[in-house]
Short mmCIF file of C-alpha atoms and ligand atoms in Angstrom, two decimals:
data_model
loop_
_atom_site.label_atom_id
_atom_site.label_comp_id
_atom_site.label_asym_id
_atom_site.label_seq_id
_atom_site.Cartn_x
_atom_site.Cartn_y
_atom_site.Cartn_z
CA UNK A 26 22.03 -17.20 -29.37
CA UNK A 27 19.23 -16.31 -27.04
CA UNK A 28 20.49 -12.91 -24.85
CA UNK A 29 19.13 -13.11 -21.13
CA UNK A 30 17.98 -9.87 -19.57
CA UNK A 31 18.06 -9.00 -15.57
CA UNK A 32 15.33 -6.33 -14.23
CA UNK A 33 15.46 -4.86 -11.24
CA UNK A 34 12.37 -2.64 -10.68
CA UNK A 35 12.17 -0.01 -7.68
CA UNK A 36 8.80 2.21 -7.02
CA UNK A 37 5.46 2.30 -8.09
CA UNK A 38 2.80 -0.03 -10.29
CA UNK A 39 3.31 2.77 -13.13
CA UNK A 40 7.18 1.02 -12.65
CA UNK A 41 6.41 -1.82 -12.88
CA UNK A 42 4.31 -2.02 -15.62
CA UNK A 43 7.00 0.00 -17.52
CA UNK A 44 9.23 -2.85 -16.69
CA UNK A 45 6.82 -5.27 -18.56
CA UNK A 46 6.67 -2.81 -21.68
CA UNK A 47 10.10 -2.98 -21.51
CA UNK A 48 10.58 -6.57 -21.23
CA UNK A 49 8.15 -7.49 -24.10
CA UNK A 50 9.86 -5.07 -26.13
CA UNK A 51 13.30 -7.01 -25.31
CA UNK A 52 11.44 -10.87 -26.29
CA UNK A 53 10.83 -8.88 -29.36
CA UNK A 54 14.73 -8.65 -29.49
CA UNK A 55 15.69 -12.16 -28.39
CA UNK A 56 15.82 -11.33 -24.73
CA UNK A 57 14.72 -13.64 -22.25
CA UNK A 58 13.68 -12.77 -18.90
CA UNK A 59 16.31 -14.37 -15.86
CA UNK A 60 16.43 -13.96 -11.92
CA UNK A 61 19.64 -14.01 -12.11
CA UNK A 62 22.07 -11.10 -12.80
CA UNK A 63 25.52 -13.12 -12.52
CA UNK A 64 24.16 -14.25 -15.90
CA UNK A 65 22.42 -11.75 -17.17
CA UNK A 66 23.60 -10.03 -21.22
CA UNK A 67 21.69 -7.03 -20.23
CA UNK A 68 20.80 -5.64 -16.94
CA UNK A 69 18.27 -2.85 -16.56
CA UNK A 70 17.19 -1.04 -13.16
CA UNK A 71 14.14 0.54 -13.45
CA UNK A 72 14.26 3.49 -11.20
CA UNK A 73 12.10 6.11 -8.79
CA UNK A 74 12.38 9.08 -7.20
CA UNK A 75 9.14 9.58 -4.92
CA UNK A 76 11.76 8.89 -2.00
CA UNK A 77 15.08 9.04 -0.80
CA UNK A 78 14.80 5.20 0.40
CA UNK A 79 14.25 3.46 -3.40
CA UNK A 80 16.33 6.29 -5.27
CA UNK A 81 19.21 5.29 -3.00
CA UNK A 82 18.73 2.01 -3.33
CA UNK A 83 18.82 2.23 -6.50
CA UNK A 84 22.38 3.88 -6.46
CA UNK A 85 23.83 1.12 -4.44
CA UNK A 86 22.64 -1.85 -6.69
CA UNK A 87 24.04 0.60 -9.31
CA UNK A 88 27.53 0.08 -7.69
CA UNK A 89 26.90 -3.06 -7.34
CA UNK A 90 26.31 -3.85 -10.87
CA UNK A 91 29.42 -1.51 -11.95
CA UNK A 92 31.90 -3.39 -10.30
CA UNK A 93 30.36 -6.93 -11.97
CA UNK A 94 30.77 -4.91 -14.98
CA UNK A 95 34.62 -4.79 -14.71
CA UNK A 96 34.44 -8.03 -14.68
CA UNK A 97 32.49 -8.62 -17.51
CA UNK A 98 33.47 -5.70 -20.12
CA UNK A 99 30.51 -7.28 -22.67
CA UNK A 100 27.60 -7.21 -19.94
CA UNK A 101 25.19 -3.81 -21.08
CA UNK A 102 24.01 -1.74 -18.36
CA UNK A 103 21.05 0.40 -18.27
CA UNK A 104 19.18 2.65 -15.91
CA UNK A 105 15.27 3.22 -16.71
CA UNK A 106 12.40 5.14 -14.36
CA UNK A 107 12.63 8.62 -12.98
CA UNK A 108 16.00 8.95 -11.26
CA UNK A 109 17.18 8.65 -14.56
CA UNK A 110 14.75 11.17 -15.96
CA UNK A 111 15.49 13.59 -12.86
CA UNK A 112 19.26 12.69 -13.62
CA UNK A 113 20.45 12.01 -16.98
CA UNK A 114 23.43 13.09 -17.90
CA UNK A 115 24.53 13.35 -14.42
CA UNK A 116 23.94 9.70 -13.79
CA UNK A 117 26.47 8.93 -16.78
CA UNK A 118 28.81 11.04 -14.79
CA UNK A 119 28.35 9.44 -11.82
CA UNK A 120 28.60 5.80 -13.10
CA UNK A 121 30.62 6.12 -15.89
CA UNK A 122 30.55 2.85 -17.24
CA UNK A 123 26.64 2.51 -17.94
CA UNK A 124 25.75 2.40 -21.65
CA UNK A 125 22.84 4.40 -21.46
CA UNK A 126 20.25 6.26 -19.49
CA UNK A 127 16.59 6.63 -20.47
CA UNK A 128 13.34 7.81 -19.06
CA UNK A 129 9.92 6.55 -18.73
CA UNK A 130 8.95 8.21 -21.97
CA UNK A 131 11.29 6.90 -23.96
CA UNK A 132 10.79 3.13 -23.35
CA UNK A 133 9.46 2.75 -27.32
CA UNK A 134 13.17 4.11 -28.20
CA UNK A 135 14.99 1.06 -26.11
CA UNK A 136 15.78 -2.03 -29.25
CA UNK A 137 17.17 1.25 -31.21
CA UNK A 138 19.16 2.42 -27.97
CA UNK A 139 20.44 -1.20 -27.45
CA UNK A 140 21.32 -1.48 -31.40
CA UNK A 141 23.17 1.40 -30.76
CA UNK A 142 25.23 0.22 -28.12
CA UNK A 143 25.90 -2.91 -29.78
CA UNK A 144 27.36 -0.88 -32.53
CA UNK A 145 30.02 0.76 -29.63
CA UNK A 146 28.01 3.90 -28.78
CA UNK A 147 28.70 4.48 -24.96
CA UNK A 148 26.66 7.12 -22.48
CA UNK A 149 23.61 7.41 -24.67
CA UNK A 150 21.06 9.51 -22.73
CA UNK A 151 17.23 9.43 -24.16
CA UNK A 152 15.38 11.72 -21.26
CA UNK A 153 12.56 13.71 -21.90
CA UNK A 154 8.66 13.36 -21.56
CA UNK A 155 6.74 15.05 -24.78
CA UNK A 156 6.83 11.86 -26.90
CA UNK A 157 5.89 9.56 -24.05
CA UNK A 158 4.16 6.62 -25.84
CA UNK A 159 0.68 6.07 -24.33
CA UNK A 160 -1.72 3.66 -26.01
CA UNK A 161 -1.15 5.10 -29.18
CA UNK A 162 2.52 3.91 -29.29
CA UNK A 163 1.29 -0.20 -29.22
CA UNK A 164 3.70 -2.05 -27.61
CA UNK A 165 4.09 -5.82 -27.75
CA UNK A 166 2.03 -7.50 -24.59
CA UNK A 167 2.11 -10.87 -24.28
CA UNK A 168 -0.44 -13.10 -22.31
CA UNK A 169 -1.28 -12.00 -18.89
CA UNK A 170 -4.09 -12.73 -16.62
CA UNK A 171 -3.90 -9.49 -15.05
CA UNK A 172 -2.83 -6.67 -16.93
CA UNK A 173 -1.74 -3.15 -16.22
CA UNK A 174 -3.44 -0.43 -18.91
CA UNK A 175 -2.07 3.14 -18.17
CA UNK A 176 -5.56 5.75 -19.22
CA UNK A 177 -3.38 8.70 -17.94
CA UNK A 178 0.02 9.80 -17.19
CA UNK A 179 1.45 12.83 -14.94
CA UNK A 180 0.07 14.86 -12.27
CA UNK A 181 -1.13 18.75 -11.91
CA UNK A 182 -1.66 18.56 -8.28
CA UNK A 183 2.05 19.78 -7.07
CA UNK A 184 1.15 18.80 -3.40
CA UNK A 185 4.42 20.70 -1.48
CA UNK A 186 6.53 17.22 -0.88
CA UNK A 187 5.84 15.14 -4.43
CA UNK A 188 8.43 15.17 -7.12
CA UNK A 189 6.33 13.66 -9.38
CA UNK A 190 4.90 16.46 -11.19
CA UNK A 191 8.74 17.28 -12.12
CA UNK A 192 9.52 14.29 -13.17
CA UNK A 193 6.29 13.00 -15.03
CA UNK A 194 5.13 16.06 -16.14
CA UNK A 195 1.74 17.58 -16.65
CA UNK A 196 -1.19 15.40 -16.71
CA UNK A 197 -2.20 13.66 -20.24
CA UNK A 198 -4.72 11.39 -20.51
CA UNK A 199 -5.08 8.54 -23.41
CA UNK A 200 -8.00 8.21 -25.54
CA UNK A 201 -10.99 6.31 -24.30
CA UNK A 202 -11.28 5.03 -28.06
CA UNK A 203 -7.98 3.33 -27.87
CA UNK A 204 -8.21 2.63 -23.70
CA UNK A 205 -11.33 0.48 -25.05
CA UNK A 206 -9.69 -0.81 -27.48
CA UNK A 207 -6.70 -2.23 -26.06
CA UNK A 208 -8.32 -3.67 -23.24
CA UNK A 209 -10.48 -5.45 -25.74
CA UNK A 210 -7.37 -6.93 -27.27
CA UNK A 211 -5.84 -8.15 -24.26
CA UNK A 212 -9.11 -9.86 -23.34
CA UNK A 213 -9.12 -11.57 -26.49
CA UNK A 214 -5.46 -12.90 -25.58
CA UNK A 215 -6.79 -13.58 -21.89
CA UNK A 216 -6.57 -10.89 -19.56
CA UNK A 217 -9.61 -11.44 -16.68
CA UNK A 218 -8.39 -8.50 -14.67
CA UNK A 219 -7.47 -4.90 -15.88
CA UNK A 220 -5.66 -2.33 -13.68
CA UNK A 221 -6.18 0.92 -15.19
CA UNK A 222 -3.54 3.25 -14.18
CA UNK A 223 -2.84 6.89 -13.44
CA UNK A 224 -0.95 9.18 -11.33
CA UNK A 225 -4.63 10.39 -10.40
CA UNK A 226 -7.29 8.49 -11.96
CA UNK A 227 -10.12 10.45 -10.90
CA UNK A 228 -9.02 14.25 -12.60
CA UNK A 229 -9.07 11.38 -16.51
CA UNK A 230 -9.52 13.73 -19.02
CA UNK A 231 -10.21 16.87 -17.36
CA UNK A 232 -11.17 19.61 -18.81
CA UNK A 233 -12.37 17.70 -22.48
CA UNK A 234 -15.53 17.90 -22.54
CA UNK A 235 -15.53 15.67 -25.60
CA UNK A 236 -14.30 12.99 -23.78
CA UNK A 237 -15.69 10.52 -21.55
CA UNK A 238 -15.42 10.94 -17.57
CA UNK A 239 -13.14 8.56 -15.26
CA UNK A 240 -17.20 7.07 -13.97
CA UNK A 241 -18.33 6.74 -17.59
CA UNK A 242 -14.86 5.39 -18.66
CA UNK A 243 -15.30 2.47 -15.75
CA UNK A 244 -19.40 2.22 -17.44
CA UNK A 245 -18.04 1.64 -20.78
CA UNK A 246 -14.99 -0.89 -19.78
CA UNK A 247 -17.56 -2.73 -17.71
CA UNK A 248 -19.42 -3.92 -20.99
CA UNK A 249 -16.52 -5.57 -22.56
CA UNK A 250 -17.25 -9.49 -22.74
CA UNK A 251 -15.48 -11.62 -20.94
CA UNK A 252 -13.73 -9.34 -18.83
CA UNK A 253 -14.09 -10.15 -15.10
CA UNK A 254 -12.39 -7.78 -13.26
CA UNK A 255 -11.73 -4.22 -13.74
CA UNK A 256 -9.33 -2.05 -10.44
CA UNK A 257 -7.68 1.47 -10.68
CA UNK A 258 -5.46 2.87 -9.16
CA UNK A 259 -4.45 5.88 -7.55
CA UNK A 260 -7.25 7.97 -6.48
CA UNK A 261 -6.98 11.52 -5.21
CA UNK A 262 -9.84 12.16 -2.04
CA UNK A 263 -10.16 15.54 -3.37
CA UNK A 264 -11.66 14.10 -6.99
CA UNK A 265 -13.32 11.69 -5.57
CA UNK A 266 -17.17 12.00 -6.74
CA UNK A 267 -20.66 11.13 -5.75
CA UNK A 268 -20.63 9.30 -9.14
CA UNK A 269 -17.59 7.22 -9.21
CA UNK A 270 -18.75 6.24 -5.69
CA UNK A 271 -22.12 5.32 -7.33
CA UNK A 272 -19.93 3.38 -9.87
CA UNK A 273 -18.97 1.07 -6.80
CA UNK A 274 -22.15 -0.33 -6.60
CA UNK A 275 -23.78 -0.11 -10.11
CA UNK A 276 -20.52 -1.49 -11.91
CA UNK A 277 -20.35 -5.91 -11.46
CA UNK A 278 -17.17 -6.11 -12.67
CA UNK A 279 -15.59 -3.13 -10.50
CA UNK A 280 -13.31 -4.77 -7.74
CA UNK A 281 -14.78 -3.66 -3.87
CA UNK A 282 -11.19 -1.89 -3.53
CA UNK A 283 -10.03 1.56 -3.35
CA UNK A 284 -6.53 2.82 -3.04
CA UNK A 285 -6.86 6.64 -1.59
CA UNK A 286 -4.10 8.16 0.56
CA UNK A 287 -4.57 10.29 2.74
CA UNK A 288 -1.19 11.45 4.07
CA UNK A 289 -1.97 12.66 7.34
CA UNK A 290 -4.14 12.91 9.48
CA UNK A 291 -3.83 16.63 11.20
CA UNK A 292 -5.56 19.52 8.94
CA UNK A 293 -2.52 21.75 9.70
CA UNK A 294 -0.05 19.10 7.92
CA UNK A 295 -2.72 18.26 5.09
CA UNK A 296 -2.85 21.91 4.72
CA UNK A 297 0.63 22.78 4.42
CA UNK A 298 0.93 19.29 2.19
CA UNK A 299 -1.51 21.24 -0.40
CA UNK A 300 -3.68 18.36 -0.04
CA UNK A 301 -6.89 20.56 -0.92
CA UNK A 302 -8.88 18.82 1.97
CA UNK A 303 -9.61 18.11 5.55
CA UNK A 304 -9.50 15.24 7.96
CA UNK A 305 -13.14 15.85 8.29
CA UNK A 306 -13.88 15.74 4.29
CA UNK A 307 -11.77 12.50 4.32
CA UNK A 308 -13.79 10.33 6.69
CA UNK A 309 -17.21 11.64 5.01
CA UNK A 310 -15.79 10.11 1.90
CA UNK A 311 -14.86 6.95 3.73
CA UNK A 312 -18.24 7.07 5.26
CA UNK A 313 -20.11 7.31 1.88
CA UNK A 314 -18.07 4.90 -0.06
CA UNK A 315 -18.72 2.21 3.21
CA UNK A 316 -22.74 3.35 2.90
CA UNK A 317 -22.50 2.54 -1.25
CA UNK A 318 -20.75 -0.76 -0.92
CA UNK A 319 -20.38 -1.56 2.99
CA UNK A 320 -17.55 -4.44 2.86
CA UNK A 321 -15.34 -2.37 0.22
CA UNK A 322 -11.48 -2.60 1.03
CA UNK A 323 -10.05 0.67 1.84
CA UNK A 324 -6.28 1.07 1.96
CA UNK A 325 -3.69 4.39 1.83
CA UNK A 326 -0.69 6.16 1.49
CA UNK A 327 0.19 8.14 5.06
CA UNK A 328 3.71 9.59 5.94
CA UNK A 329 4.88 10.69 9.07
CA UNK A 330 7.83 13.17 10.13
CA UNK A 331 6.74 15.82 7.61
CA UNK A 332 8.15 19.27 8.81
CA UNK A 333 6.45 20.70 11.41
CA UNK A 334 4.62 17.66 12.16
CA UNK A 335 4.31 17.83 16.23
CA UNK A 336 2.92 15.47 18.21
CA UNK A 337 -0.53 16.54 18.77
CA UNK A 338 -0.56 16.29 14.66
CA UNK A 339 0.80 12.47 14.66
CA UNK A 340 -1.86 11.50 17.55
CA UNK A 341 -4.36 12.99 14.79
CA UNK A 342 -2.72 10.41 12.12
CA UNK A 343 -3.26 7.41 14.60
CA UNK A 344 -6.48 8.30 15.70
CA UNK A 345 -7.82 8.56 11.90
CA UNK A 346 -6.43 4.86 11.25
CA UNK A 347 -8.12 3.75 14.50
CA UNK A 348 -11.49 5.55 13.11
CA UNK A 349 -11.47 4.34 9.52
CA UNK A 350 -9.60 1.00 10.38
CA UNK A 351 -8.07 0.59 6.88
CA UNK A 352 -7.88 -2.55 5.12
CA UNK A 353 -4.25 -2.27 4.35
CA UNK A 354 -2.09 0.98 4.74
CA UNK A 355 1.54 1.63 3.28
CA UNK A 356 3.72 4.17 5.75
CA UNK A 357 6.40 5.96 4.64
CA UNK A 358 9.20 8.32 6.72
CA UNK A 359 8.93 11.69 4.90
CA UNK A 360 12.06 12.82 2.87
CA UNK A 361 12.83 16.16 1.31
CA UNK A 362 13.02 16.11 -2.79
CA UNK A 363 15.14 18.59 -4.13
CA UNK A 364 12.89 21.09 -5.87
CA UNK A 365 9.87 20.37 -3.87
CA UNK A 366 8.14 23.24 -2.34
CA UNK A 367 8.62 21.41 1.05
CA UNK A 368 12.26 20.61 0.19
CA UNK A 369 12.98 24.72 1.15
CA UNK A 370 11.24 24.00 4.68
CA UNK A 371 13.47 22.89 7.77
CA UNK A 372 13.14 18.93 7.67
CA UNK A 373 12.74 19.17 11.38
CA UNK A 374 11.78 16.31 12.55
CA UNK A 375 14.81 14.16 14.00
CA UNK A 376 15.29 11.12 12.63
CA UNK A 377 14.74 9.02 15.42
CA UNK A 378 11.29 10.60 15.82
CA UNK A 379 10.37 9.75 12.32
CA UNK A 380 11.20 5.79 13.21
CA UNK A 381 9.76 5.83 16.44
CA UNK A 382 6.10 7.31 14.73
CA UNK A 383 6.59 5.16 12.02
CA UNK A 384 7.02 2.17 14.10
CA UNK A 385 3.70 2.97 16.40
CA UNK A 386 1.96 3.21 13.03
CA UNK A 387 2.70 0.03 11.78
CA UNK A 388 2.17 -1.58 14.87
CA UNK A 389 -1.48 -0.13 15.03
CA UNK A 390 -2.18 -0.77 11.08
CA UNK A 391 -0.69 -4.30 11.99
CA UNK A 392 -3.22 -5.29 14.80
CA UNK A 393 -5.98 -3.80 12.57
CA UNK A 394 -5.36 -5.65 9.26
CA UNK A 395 -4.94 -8.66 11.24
CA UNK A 396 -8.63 -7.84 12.94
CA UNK A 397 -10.21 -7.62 9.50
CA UNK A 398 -8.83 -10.31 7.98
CA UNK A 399 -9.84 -12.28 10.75
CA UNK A 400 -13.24 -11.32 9.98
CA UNK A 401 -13.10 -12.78 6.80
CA UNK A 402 -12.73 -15.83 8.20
CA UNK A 403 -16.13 -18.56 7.39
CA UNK A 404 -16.88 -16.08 4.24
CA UNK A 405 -16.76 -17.49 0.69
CA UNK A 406 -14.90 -14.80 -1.60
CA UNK A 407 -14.66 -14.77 -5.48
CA UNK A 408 -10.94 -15.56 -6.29
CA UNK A 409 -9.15 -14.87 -9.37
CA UNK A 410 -6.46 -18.03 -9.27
CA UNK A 411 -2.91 -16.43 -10.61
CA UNK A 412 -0.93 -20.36 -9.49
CA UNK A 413 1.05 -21.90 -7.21
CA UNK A 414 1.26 -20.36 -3.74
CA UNK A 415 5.27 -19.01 -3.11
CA UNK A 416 5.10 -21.50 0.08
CA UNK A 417 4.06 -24.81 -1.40
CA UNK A 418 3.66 -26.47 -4.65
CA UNK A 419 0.56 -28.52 -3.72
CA UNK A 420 -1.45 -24.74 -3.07
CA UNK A 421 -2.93 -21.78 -5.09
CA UNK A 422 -2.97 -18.24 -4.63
CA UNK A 423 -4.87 -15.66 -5.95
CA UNK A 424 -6.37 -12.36 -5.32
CA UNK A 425 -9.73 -11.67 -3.78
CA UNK A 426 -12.06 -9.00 -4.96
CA UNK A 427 -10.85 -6.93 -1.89
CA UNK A 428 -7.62 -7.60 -3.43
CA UNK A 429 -6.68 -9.63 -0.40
CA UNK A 430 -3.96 -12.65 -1.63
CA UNK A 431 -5.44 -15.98 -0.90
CA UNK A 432 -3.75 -19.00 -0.66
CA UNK A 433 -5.77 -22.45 -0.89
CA UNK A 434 -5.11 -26.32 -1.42
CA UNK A 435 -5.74 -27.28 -5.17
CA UNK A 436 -4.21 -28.35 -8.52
CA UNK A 437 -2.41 -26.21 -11.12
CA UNK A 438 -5.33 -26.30 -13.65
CA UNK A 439 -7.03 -23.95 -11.41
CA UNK A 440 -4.59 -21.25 -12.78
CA UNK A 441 -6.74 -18.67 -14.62
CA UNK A 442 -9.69 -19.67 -13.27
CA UNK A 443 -12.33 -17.36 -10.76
CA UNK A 444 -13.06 -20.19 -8.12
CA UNK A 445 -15.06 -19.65 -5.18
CA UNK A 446 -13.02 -20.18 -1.47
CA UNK A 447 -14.46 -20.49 1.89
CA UNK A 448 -11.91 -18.74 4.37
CA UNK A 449 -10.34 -20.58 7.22
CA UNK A 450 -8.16 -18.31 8.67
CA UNK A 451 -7.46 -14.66 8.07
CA UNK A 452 -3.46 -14.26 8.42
CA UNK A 453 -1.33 -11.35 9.06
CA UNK A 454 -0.43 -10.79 5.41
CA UNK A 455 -2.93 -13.33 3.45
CA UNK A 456 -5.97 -15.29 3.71
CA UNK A 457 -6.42 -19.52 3.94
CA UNK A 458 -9.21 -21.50 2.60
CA UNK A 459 -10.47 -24.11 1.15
CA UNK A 460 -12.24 -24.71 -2.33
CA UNK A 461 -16.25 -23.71 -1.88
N1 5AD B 529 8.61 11.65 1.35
C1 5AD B 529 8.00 10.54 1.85
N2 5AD B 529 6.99 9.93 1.23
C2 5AD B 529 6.56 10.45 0.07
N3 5AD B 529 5.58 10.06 -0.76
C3 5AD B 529 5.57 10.91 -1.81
N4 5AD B 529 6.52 11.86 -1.68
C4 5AD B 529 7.14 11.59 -0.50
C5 5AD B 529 8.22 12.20 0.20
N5 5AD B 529 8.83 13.30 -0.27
C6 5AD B 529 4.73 8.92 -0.51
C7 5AD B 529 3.26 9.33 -0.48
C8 5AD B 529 2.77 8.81 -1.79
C9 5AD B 529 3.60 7.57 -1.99
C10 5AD B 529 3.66 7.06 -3.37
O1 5AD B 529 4.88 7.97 -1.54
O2 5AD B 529 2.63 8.70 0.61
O3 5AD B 529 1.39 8.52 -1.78
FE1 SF4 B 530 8.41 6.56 -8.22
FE2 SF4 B 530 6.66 8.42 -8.79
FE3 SF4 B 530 8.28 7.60 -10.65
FE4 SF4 B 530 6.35 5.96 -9.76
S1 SF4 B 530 6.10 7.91 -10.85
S2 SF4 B 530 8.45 5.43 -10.14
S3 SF4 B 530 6.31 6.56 -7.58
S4 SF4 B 530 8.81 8.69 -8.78
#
């Protein structure tokens, strides 16, 4: 009988692509992917910690899904990602009728783990990060136009709020032998678009001098055949070189797109963030990345309400989004994680100051992304067609080389395809065109 398996995935595009290791891994097992929990054998939430908001989310779909588990004894429940890492045997405690509890680097261990349980073991707990699989662990993949390949893992930087370090540990990068490799194999199954991905990208293999840099690692991927499209993602400003700059505008195949957060805009906050540079080093990076490859997409990471954060340092924020006018910008309120060097500072900044910043940010990143997408419009971008647009059957979407979604009138063969779209109207979220 074919099992169906429910997902729910919280935090970052490391996340999520551990979501599709894990759900290949489960077809592998006679899982099937559904929507649908109320009829789900298995159901899995894949976790994070990188704020209080998604961690306790997390814990309330968690309650959720233990009471549907009274009613239905049989129905396995798991919890995946880095609450559970961060947690483990305390997150048995707290839910005690979840089967098991694992963390990102045990995802290889899960058809054993669910074996187990269907043998009657309750609570299992797999945490721990030293045999994380990265390439070297293969992992079934199965067809996908765009595909996630992670070249490192965990982050040295210990800026004063991040709980990543703690809960990914130290950085480890994969082979460039076997990052070549396997994106070579997923082309041959397909893939037009790789995301290479990494805590920070730009510190690959650091240190090995026998190993290719992050710039020569782009050179190299940017030969494969038949690849289109390479992106990466996420970039620290303070590794950010001259040459992987250069890279933007020697490399064809390298999307115009860069993610790199900034956090805030006031040197006092960046400095007490351990950011390890200044507003002023910022926009000169901005500034030589626009003189490289002028109509490259820029978006961030900012957070407001960190402690100490005064006014005169959240005017600083808004005035460096009205200066570099990003392309897209995600905004978060800034929460203390428990064993953060932060997390021992006053979290001083009332809550209703937080919101109110917050809400002035979006507001101006709103007007702005709106501006620039408007200024798209009567261009002709390169589109990578993924199929049918979420609003209507009889449209396509796909992703820009800015990594702007599109959305334009045309048939489901299209699906796959790069096609080439005039824009007709930049929207607040998307683009419209039609077929060039
Ligand atoms: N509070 C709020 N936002 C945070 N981020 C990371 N840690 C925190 C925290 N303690 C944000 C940063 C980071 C993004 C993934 O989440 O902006 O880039
Ligand atoms: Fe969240 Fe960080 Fe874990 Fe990604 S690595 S899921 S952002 S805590």
């Amino acid at each position: 009988m074919e099992r169906l398996v429910y997902i729910k995935t919280f935090g970052c595009q490391m996340n999520e692509h551990d979501s599709e290791r894990m759900l290949a891994l489960l077809k592998g097992c006679g899982y099937r992917e559904t929507q649908r929990y109320e009829e789900a054998h298995l159901i899995l939430v894949n976790t994070c910690s990188v704020r209080a908001k998604p961690e306790q989310k997390a814990y309330s779909i968690l309650g959720r899904f233990q009471r549907f588990k009274m009613e239905r004894p049989n129905v396995i429940l798991g919890v995946a990602g880095c609450v559970a890492q961060q947690e483990g045997e305390r997150m048995l405690a707290k839910f005690p009728s979840l089967d098991f509890v694992f963390g990102p680097g045990k995802i290889h261990h899960l058809p054993e783990i669910l074996r187990e349980v269907e043998r009657g073991q309750k609570g299992l707990c797999e945490v721990g990060l030293e045999d994380r699989p990265s390439t070297d662990v293969p992992l079934p993949r199965t067809r996908q136009l765009r595909a996630y390949v992670t070249i490192m893992e965990g982050c040295d930087n210990f800026c004063s709020y991040c709980i990543i370090p703690y809960v990914r540990g130290r950085e480890r990068s994969c082979p460039s032998s076997e990052i070549l490799a396997e994106i070579e194999a997923l082309v041959e199954r397909g893939t037009k678009e790789v995301i290479l991905l990494g805590q920070n990208v730009n510190s690959y293999a650091e240190g090995d001098s026998d190993e290719l840099t992050f710039p020569r690692l782009l050179a190299k991927i940017n030969e494969i055949q038949g690849l289109e499209r390479i992106r990466f993602t996420t970039s620290h400003p303070k590794d950010l070189t001259e040459e992987l700059i250069g890279a933007f505008g020697r490399l064809n195949r390298l999307c115009e797109h860069i993610h790199l957060p900034f956090q805030a805009g006031s040197n006092v906050v960046l400095e007490k963030m351990g950011r390890g540079y200044t507003r002023e080093e910022y926009l000169a990076e901005v500034r030589r990345l626009r003189e490289v490859v002028p109509c490259i997409s820029i978006t961030a990471d900012v957070m407001v309400g960190f402690p100490g954060e005064g006014g005169e340092d959240f005017a600083q924020t808004m005035g460096l989004l009205r200066e570099v006018e990003f392309d897209g910008l995600f905004s978060f309120k800034y929460s203390a994680r428990k064993g953060t060097k932060a997390a021992r500072w006053k979290d001083d900044v009332p809550p209703e100051v937080k919101q109110r910043r917050l809400e002035l940010l979006q507001e101006l990143q709103r007007a702005i992304t709106i501006k620039k997408n408007r200024e798209l419009e009567g261009e002709v971008l390169e589109v990578l067609t993924e199929g049918s647009s979420r609003n209507s059957s009889q449209e396509m979407m796909g992703r820009a080389r800015c990594n702007r979604i599109v959305n334009f009138p045309g048939g489901s063969k299209l699906a796959g395809e790069l096609v080439r779209v005039k824009i007709e109207e930049g929207l607040p979220n998307s683009l419209r065109g039609e077929l060039f």
